[in-house]
Coordinates of C-alpha atoms and ligand atoms in Angstrom, one line a residue:
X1 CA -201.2 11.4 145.3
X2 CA -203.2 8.6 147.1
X3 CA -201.3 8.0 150.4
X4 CA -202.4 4.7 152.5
X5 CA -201.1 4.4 156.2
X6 CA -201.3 1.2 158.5
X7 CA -201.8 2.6 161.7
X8 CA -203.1 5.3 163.2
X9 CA -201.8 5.8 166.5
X10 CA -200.0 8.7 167.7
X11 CA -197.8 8.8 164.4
X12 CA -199.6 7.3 161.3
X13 CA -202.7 9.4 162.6
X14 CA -201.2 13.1 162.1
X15 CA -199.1 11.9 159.4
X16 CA -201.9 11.2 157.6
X17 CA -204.0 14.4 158.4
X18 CA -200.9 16.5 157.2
X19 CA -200.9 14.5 153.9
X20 CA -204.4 15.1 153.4
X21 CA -204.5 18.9 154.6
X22 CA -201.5 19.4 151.8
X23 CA -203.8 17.8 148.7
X24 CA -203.5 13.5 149.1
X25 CA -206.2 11.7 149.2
X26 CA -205.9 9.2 152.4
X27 CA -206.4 6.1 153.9
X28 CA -205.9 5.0 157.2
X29 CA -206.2 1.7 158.3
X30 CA -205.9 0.3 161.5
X31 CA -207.0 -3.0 163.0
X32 CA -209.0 -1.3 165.7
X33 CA -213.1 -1.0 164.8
X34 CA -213.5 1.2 167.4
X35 CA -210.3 3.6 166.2
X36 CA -211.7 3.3 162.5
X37 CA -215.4 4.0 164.1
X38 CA -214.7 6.7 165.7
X39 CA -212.3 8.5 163.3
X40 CA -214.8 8.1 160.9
X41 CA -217.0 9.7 162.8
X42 CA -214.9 12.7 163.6
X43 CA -213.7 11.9 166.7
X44 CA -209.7 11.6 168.1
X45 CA -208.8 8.8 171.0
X46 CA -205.7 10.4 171.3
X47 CA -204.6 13.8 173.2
X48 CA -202.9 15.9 170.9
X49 CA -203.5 19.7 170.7
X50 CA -205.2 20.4 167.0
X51 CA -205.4 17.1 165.8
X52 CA -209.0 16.8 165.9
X53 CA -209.3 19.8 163.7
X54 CA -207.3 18.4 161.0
X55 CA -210.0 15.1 161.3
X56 CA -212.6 17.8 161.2
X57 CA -211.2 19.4 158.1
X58 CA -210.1 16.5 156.3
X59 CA -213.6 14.6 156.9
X60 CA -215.1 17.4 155.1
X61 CA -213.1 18.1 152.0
X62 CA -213.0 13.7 151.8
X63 CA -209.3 14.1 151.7
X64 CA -209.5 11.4 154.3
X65 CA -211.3 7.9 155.7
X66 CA -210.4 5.3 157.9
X67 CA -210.7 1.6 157.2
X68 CA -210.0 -1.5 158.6
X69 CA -208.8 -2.7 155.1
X70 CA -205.7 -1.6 152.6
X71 CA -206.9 -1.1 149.2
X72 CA -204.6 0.5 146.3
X73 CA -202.7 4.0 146.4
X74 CA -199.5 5.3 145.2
X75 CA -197.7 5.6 149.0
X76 CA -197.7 2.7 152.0
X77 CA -196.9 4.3 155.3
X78 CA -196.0 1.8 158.1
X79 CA -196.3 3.3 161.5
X80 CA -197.4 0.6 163.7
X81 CA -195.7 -0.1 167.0
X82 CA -192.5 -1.7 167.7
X83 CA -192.3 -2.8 171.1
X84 CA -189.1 -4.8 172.8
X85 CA -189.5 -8.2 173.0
X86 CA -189.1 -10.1 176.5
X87 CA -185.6 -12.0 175.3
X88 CA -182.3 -11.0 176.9
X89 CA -181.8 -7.9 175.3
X90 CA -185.2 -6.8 174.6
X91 CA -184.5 -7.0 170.7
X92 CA -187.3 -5.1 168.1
X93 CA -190.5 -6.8 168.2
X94 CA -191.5 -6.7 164.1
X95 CA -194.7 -9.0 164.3
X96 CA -196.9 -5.6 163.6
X97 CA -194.6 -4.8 161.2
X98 CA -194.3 -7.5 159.4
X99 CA -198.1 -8.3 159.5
X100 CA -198.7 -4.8 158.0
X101 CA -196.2 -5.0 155.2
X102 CA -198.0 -8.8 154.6
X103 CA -201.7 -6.8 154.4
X104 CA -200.5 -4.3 151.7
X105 CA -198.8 -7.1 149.5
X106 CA -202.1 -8.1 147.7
X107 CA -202.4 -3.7 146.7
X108 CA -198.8 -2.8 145.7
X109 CA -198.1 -2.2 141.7
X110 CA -195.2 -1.4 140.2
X111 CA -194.0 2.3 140.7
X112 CA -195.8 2.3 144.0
X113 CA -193.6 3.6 146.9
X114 CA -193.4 1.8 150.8
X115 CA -192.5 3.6 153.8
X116 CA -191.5 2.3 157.1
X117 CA -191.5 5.3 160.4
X118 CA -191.8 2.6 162.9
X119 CA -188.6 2.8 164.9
X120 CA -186.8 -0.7 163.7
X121 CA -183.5 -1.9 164.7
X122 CA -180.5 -1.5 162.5
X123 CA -180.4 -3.0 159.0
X124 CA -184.3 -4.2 159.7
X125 CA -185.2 -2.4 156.5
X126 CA -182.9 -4.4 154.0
X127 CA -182.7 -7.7 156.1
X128 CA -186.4 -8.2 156.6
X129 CA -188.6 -5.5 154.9
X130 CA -187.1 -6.3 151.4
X131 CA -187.2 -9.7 151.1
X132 CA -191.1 -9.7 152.3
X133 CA -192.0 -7.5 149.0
X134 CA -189.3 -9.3 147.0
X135 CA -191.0 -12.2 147.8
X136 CA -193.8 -11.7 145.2
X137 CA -191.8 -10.8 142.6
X138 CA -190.9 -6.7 143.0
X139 CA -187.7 -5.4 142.9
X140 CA -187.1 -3.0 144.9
X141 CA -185.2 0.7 143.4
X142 CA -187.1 -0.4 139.7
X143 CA -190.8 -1.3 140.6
X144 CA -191.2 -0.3 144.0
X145 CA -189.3 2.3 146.0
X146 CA -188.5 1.3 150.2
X147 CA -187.7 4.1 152.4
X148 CA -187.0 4.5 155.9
X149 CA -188.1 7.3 157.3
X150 CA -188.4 7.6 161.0
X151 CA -190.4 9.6 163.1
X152 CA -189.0 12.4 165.7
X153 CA -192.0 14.6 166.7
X154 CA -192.6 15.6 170.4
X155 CA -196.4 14.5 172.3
X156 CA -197.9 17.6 172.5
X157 CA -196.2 19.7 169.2
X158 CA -196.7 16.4 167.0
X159 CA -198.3 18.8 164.2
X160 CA -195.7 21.5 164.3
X161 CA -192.8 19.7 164.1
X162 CA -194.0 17.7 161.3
X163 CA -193.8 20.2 159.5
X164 CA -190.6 22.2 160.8
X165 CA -188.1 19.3 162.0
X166 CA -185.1 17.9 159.8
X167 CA -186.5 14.6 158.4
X168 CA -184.0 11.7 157.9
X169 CA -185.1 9.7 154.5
X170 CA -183.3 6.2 154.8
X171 CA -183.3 5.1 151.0
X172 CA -182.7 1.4 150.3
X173 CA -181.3 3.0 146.9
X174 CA -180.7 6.3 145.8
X175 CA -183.8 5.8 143.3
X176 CA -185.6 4.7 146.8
X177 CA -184.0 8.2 149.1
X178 CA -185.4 10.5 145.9
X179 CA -188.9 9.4 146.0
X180 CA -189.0 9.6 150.1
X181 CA -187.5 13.0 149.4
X182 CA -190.4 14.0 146.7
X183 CA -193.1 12.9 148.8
X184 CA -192.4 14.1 152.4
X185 CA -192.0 17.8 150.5
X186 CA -195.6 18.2 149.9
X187 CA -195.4 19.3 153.6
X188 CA -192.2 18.7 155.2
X189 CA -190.5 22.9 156.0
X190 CA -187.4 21.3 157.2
X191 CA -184.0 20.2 155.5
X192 CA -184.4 16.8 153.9
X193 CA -181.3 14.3 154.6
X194 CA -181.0 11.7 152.1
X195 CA -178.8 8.6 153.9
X196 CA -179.3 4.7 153.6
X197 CA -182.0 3.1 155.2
X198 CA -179.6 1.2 157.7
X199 CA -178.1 4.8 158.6
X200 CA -181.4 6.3 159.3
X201 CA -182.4 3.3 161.3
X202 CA -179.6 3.7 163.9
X203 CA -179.5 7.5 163.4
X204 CA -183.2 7.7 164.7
X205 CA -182.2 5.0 167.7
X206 CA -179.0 6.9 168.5
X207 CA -181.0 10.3 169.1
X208 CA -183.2 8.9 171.9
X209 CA -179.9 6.7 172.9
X210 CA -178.1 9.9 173.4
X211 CA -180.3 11.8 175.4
X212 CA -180.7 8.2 177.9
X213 CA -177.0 8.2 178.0
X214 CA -176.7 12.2 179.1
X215 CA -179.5 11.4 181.5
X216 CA -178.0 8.4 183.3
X217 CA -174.9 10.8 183.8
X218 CA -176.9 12.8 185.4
X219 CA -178.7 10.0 187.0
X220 CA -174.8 8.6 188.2
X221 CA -173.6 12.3 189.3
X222 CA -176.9 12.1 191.8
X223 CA -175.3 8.6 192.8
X224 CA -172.1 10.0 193.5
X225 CA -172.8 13.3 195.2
X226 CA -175.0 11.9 197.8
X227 CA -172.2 9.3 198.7
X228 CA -169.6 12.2 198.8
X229 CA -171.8 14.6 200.8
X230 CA -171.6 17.2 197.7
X231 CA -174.7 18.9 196.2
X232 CA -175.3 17.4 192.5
X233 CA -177.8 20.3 191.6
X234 CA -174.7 22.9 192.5
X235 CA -172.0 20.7 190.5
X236 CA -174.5 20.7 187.1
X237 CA -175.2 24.2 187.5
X238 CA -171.6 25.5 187.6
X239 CA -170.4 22.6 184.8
X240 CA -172.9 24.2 182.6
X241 CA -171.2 27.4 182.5
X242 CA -168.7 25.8 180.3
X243 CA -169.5 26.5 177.2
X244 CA -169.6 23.0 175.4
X245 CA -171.1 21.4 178.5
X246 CA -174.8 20.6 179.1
X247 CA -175.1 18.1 181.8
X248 CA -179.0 16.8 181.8
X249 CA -181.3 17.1 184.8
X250 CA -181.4 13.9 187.1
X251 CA -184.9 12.4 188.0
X252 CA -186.8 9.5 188.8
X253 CA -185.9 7.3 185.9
X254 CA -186.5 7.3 182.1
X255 CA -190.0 6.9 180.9
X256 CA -191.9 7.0 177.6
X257 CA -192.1 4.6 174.6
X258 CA -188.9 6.0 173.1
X259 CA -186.0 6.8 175.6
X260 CA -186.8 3.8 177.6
X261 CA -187.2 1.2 175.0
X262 CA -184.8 2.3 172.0
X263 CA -181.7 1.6 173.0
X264 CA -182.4 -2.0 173.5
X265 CA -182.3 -2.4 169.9
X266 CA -178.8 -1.2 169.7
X267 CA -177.8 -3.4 172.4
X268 CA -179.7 -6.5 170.6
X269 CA -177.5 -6.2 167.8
X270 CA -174.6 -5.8 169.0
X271 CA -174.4 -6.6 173.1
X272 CA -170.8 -7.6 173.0
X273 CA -170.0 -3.9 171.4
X274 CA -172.8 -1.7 173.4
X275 CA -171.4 -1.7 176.9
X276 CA -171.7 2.3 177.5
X277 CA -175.6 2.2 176.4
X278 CA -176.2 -0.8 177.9
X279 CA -174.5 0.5 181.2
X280 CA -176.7 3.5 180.9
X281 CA -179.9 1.7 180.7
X282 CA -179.1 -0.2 184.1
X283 CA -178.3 3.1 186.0
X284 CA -181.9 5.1 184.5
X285 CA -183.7 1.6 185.5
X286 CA -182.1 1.6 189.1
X287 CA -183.3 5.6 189.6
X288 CA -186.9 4.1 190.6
X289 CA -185.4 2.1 193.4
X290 CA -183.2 5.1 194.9
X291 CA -185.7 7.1 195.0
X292 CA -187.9 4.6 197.0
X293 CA -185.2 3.7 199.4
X294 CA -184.5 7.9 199.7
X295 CA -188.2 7.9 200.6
X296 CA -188.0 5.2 203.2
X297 CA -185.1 7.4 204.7
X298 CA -187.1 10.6 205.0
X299 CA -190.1 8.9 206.4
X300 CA -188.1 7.5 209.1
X301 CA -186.6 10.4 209.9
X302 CA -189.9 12.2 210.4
X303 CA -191.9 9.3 211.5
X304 CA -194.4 9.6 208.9
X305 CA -197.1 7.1 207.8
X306 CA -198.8 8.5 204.7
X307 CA -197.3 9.2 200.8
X308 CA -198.9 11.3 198.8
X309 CA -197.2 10.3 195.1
X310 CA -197.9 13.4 193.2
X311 CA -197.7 12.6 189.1
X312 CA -198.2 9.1 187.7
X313 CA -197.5 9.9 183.7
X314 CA -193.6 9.7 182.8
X315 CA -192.8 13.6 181.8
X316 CA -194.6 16.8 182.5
X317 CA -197.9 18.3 180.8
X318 CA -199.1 15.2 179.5
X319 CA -201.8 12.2 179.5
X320 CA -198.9 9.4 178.8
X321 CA -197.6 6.7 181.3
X322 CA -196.2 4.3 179.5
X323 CA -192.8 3.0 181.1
X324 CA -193.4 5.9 183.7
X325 CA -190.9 5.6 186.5
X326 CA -193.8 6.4 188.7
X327 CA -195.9 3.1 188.5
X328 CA -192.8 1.5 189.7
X329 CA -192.3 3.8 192.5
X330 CA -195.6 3.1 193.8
X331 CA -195.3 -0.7 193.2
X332 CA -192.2 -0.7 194.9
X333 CA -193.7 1.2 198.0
X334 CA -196.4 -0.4 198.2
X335 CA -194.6 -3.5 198.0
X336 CA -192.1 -3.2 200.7
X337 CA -193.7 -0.7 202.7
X338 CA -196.6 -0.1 205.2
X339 CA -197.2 3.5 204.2
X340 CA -200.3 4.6 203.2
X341 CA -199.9 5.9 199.5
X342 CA -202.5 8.0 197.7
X343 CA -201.9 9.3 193.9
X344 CA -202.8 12.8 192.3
X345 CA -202.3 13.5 189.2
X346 CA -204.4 16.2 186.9
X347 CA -203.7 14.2 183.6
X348 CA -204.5 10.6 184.7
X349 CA -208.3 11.7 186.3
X350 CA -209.2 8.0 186.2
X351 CA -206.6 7.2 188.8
X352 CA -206.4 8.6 192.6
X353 CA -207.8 11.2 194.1
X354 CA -209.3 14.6 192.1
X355 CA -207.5 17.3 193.5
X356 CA -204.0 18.1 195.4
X357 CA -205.3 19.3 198.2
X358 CA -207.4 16.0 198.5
X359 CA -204.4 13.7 198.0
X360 CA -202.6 16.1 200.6
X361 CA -204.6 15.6 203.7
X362 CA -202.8 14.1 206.3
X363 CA -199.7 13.1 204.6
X364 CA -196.7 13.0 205.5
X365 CA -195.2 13.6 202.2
X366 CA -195.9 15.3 199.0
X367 CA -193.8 13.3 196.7
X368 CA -193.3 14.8 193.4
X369 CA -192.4 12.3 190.3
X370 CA -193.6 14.5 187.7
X371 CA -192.7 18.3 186.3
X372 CA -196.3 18.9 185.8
X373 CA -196.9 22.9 185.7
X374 CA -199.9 21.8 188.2
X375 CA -196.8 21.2 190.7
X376 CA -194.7 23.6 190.1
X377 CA -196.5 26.2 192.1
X378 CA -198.2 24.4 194.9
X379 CA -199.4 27.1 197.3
X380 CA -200.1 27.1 201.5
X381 CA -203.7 26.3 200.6
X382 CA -203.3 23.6 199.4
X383 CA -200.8 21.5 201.8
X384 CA -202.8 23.1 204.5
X385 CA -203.8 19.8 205.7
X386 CA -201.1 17.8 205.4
X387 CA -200.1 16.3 209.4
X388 CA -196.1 17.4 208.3
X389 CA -195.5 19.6 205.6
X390 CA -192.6 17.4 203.8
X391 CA -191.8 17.5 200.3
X392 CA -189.3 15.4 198.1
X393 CA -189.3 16.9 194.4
X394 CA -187.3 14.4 192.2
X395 CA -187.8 16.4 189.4
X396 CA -186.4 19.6 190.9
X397 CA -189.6 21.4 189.8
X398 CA -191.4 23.2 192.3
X399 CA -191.0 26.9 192.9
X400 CA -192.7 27.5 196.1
X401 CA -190.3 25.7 198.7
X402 CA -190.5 27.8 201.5
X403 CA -194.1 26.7 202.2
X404 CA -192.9 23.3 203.0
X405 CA -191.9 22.5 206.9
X406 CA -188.4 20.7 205.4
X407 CA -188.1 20.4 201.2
X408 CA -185.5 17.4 200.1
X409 CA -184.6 17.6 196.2
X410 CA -182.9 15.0 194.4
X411 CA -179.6 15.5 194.6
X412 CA -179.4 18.0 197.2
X413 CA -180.6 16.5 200.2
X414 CA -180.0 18.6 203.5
X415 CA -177.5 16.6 205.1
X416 CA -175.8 17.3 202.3
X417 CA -173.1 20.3 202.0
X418 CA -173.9 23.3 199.7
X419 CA -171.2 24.3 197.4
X420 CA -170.2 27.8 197.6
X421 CA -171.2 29.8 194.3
Ligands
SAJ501 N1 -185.7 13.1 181.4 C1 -184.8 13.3 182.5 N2 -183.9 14.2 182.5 C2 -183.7 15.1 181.4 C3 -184.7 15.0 180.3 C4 -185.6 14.0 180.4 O1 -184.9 12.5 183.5 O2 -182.9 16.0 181.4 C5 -186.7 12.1 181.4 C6 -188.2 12.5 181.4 O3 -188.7 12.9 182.6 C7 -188.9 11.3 180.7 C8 -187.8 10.8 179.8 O4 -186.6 11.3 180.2 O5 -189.2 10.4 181.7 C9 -188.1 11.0 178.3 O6 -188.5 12.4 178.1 P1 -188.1 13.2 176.7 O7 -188.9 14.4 176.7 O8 -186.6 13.4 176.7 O9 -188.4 12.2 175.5 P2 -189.7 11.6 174.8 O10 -189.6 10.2 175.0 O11 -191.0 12.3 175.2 O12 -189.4 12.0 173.3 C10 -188.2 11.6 172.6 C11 -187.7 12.8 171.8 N3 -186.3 12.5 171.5 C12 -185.3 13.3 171.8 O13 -185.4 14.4 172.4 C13 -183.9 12.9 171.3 C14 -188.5 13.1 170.6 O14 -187.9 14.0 169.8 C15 -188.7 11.8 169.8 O15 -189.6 12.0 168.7 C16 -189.3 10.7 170.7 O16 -188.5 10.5 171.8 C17 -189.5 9.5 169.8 O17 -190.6 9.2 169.4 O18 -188.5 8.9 169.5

């Protein structure tokens, strides 16, 4: 099997090592000369653990090249990115899309099949994808088979889940769901779901959708509690011991390229219908503002002067900060405040200072945006030089509180009354 993937980011990459660890023969194209230089030349631009190993390994069995051009194979792979556009509701921006199904036109033959895992908004697949190969005179189910079949691996276990998750295979026809089916078992451990393409499309959107939804609860509950005086981190703890409750953890905001965007292409479609999804997005996109203003509170009330902003990327244990509620924290202070802010974080070495303790002298306040396992054990050492010992963890994180002169937490500030347990 000849497999051929346009782009070769942080999905079409390992996709296409794991096809070419299991026996295909692939090529990876991406627009990028330095991506396709590089790769060639055994090297990974992106962190993800054991990745470069699979290059390694694949390089040297030729199982794998990188090109800046298509040429002919048996599967197309689509993973390039699908960002919202700037309109009202931040609908699915398709220009990479469509571009890449418009450079494998000139290689497909009949029998050949095409796979989209870009995240695409409902319906995408058989509205727009279609009629682009139809449009030279395929059709699709007889001479070439379309599948959606969307990602769902996690940064930093990209390789393992590949292998071990449930994969949704979006068929435009049943013909179309068998071949996705057939191909994805050269490697896939996990069950295979055969659906339509349109219900993998909004299956995919829906997962990330739920967990933004669960979060803005969360988010909302934090809202409430402080207006009420009640302790947020208490009330999830003891609704949890419900046994079909699971009440996420509040934080900062949402980040990430999924979570934060995804839902938009729900509410694109159908805005007059998406009210609860909508209504969640606003309350995660407030969170950065709270937190600023909760910070503005605390530093009056110990007369502080300096920030330090501990974590810039938008979840714990990783290099990532796109859409990371941090960077708008930190615009936001430095906006419309006079403190003096200083960043640390152990991912993002090219920003900031290069060490905690560093970042910590003289502040005022550790302020803790990210679950980092850096954070989660801060010791006297290293806030030994901070002028007042303060910290705010919005990610309910760190361990070591008592070495802190005063500790607030989001959602369980200290004016605010503990529940009994
Ligand atoms: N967060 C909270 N509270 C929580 C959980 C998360 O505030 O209780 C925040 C995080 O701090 C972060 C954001 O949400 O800012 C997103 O983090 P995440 O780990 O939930 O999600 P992603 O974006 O890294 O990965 C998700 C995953 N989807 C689901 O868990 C449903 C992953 O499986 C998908 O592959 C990925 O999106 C994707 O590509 O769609």
């Amino acid at each position: 099997m000849k497999v051929v993937t346009i782009g070769l980011g942080y999905i079409g990459l390992p996709t296409s090592l794991m096809f070419a660890r299991h026996g295909a023969e692939v090529v990876g194209v991406d627009i990028s000369k330095r991506v396709v230089g590089f790769l060639n030349a055994g090297h990974v631009l992106i962190e993800e653990p054991g990745l470069e190993a699979y290059l390694t390994e694949a390089l040297l069995q030729q199982k794998f090249k990188a090109s800046l051009i298509p040429e002919e194979g048996d599967v197309f792979i689509i993973a390039v990115p699908t960002p919202n556009l700037s309109d009202k509701y931040g609908s699915c921006d398709l220009t990479y899309v469509k571009k890449a199904i418009e450079s494998i036109l000139p290689y497909l033959k009949k029998g050949n099949t095409v796979i989209i895992e870009s995240t695409i908004a409902p319906c995408t697949t058989e509205d727009i994808i279609q009629p682009l190969i139809e449009k030279v005179g395929f059709q699709i189910g007889e001479d070439i088979f379309l599948v959606h079949c969307p990602e769902r691996v996690l940064p930093g276990k990209i390789l393992h889940e590949l292998v071990n998750n449930n994969r949704i295979i979006g068929g435009v026809t049943e013909k179309c769901t068998q071949k996705g089916i057939e191909i994805y078992g050269l490697f896939v451990k996990g069950k295979s779901l055969g659906a339509s393409a349109s219900a993998a499309e909004l299956a995919k959107l829906m997962e990330n959708t739920y967990r933004d939804v669960n979060i803005a609860l969360a988010n909302e509950l934090v809202l409430i509690s402080e207006k009420l005086g009640i302790d947020a981190l208490s009330v999830i703890q003891l609704a949890n011991e419900h046994p079909r409750v699971d009440i996420h953890q509040p934080g900062p905001g949402v980040g990430g390229h999924c979570l934060a965007v995804d839902p938009y292409f729900i509410i694109a479609k159908a805005p007059e219908r998406a009210q609860l999804i909508h209504q969640a997005r606003k309350i995660n996109s407030q969170m950065p503002g709270f937190i600023v203003n909760q910070v503005q509170e605390i530093m009056e009330e110990n007369k502080g002067t300096k920030v330090t902003v501990l974590g810039l990327t938008y979840k714990g244990n990783v290099d990532d900060i796109r859409e990371s509620p941090s960077l708008q924290i930190i615009n936001e202070l430095e906006r419309s405040t006079s403190y003096q802010i200083v960043i640390f974080d152990p991912y993002v070495a090219e920003v900031g200072t290069s060490s905690i303790e560093e970042a910590l002298v003289n502040s005022d306040l550790a302020l803790v945006l990210t679950d980092h396992d850096e954070f989660k054990e801060i010791s006297e050492k290293q806030i030994r030089n901070m002028k007042t010992p303060i910290l705010f963890d919005t990610k309910n994180c760190v361990k070591t509180l008592n070495q802190f002169e005063k500790e607030y937490s989001l959602g369980r500030l200290p004016s605010v009354k503990q529940l009994e347990m």
